[in-house]
Coordinates of C-alpha atoms in Angstrom, one line a residue:
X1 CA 75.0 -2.0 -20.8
X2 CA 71.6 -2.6 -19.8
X3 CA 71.0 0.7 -18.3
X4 CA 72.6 2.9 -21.0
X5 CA 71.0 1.2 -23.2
X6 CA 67.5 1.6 -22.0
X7 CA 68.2 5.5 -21.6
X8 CA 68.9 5.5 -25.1
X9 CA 66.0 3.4 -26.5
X10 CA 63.6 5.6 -24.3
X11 CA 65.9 9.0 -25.5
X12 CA 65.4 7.0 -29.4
X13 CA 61.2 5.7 -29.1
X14 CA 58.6 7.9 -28.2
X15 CA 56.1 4.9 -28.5
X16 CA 55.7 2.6 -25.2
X17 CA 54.1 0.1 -27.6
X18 CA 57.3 0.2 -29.4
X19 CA 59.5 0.4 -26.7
X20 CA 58.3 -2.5 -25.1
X21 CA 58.8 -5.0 -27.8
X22 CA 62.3 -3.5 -28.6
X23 CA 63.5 -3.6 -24.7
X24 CA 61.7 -7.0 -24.3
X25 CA 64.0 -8.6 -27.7
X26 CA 67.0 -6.4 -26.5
X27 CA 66.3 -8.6 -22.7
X28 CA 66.3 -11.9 -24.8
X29 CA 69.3 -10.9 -27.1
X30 CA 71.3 -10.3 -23.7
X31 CA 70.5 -13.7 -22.0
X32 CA 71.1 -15.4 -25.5
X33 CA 74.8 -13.9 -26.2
X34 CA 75.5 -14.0 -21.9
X35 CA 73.9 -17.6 -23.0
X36 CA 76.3 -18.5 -25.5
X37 CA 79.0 -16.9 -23.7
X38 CA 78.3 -18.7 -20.2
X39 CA 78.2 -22.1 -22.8
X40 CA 81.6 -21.0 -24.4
X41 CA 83.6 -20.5 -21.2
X42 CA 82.3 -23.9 -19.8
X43 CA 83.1 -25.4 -22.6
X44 CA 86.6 -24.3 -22.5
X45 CA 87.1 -24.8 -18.6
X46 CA 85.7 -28.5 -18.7
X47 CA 88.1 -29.2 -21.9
X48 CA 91.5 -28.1 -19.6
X49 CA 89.9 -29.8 -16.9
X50 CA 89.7 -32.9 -18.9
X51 CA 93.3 -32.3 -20.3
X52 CA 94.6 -31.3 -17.1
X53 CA 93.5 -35.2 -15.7
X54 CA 94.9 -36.8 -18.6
X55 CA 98.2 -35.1 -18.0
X56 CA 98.1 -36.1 -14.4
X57 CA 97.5 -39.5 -15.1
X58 CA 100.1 -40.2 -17.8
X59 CA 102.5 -38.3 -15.3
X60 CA 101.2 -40.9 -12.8
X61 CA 101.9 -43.7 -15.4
X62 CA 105.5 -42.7 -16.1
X63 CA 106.1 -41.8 -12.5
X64 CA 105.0 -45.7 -11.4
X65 CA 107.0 -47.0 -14.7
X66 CA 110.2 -45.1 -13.4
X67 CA 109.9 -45.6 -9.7
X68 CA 110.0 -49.3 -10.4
X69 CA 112.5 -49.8 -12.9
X70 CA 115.7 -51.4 -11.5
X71 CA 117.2 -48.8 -13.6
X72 CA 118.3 -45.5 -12.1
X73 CA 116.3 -42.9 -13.5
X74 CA 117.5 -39.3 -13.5
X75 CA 117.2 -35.6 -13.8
X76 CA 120.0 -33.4 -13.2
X77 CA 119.2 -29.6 -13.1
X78 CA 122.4 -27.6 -14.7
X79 CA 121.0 -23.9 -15.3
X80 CA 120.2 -21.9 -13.1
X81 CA 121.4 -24.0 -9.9
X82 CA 122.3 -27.5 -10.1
X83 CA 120.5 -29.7 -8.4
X84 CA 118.8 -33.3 -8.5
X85 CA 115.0 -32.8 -9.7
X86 CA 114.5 -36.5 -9.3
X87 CA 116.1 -39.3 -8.9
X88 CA 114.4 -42.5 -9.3
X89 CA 114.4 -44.8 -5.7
X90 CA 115.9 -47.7 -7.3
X91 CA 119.5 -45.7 -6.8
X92 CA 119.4 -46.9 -3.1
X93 CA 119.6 -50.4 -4.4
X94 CA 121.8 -49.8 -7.0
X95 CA 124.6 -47.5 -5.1
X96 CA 122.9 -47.9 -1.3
X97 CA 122.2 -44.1 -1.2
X98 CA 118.2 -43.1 -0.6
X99 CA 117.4 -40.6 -3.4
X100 CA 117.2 -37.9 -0.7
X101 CA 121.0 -37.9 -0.2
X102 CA 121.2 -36.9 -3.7
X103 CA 117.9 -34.4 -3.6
X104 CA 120.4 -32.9 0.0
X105 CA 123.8 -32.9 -1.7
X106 CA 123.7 -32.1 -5.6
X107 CA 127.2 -33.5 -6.0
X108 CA 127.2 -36.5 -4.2
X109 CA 126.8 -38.4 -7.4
X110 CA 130.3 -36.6 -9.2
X111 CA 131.8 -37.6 -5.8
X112 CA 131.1 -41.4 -5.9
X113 CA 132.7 -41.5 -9.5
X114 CA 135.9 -43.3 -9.9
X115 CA 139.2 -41.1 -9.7
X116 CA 140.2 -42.8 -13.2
X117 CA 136.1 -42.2 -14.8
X118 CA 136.1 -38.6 -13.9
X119 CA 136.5 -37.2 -17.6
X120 CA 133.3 -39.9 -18.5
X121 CA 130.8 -38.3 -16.0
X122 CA 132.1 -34.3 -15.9
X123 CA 131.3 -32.4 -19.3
X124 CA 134.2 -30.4 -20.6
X125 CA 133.4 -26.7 -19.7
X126 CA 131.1 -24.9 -21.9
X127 CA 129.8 -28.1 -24.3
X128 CA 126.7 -27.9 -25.3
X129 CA 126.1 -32.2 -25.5
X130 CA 126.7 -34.8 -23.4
X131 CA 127.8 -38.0 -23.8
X132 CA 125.3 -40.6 -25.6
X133 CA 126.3 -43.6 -23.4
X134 CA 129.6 -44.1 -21.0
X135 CA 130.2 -47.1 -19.1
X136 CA 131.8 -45.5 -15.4
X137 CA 132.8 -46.9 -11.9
X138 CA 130.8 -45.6 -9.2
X139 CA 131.4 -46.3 -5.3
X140 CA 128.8 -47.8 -3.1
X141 CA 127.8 -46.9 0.0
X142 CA 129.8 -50.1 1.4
X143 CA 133.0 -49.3 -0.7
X144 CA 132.7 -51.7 -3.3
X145 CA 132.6 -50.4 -7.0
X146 CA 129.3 -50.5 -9.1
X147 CA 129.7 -50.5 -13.1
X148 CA 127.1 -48.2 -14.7
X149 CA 126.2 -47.5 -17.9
X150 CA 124.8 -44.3 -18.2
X151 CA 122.8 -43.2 -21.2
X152 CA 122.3 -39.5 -20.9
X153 CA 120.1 -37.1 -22.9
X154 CA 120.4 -33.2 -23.0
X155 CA 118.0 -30.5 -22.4
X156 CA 118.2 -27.3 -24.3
X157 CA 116.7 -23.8 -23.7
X158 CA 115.6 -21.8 -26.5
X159 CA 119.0 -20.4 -26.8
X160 CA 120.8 -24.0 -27.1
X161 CA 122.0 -23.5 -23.6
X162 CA 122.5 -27.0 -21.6
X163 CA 120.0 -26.3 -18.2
X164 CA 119.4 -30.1 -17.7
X165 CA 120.5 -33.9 -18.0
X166 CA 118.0 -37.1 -17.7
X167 CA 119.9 -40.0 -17.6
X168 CA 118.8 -44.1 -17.1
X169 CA 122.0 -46.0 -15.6
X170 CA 122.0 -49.8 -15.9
X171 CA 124.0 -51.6 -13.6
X172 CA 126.7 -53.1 -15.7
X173 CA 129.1 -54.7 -12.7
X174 CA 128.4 -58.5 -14.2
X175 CA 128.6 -58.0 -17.5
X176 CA 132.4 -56.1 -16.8
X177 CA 133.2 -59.0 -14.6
X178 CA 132.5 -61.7 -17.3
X179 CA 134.6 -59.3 -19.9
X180 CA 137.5 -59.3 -17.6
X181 CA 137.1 -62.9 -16.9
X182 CA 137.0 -63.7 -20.5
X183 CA 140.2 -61.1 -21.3
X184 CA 142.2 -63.3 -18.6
X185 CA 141.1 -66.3 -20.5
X186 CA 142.6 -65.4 -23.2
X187 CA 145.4 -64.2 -22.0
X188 CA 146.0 -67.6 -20.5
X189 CA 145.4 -69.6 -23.4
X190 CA 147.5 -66.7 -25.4
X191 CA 150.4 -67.4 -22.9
X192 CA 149.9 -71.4 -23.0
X193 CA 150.0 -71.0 -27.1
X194 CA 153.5 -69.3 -26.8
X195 CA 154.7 -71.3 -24.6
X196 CA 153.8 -74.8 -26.8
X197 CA 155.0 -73.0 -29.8

């Protein structure tokens, strides 16, 4: 720009008077608009710098939040491969598995569902939703069975197409224990009842 430009100013201006002063303003125009643009480009670069770290940290915020929930926190990748994109490290707690088991074997989680809970946890083939909330019985590592209640959100592509699941699983095992207790109760005092009348 500078070059061809000065060829055609001196091509243009016969007068080195002339000349001067116009090359001298066309030097001052160029450092004011590279000026400007330098200034612009900043500008923008220091503005997704600056949204970049507030990203990060609220990233960092949610990641603390979830990592120490006593809530299993969850994010099952459906489409393209299924997988585990996190899993929060509470689960070792809750069902005594480290969430790298789970990151190693994406279906370690179907397999520790109860035989009789299956149709709670598995999707029916090609359904867009999942289910809002299910209580299911999940084995722990030691055997024993954990009550969960799951509460599991979908995530859509474009094309309505499920390709993920978060979830948050409370777990549940005490408040099924005092329901069943309570049911026997009754039952009891049902069965003392009849037998009075």
């Amino acid at each position: 720009w500078i070059a061809l430009s000065d060829r055609v100013l001196g091509a243009l201006i016969s007068d080195p008077g002339t000349l001067v002063t116009i090359s001298t303003l066309k030097g001052w125009a160029f450092v004011a608009v590279t000026g400007a643009m330098l200034a612009i480009l900043l500008h923008r670069h220091a503005q997704r710098a600056r949204q970049a770290s507030e990203l990060e940290s609220r990233e960092n915020r949610f990641r603390l939040l979830a990592e120490h929930a006593l809530d299993v926190i969850s994010r099952y990748r459906v489409f393209p491969t299924p997988a585990f994109e996190y899993v929060s490290p509470s689960v070792e707690g809750v069902l005594g598995y480290p969430p790298a088991a789970f990151y190693a074997d994406p279906d370690l989680m179907a397999r520790l569902v109860h035989p009789d809970d299956r149709h709670l946890f598995e999707p029916e083939p090609g359904a867009p939703q999942v289910a809002d909330a299910v209580v299911i019985r999940f084995c722990h590592a030691d055997g024993h069975w954990v009550w969960l209640e799951q509460r599991s959100t979908p995530v859509l592509d474009a094309e309505g197409r499920l390709v993920a699941v978060e979830g948050v699983a409370r777990d549940v095992s005490d408040r099924q224990a005092a329901q069943a207790s309570l049911a026997r109760l009754n039952r009891v005092l049902r069965t003392l009842t009849a037998a009075n009348a």
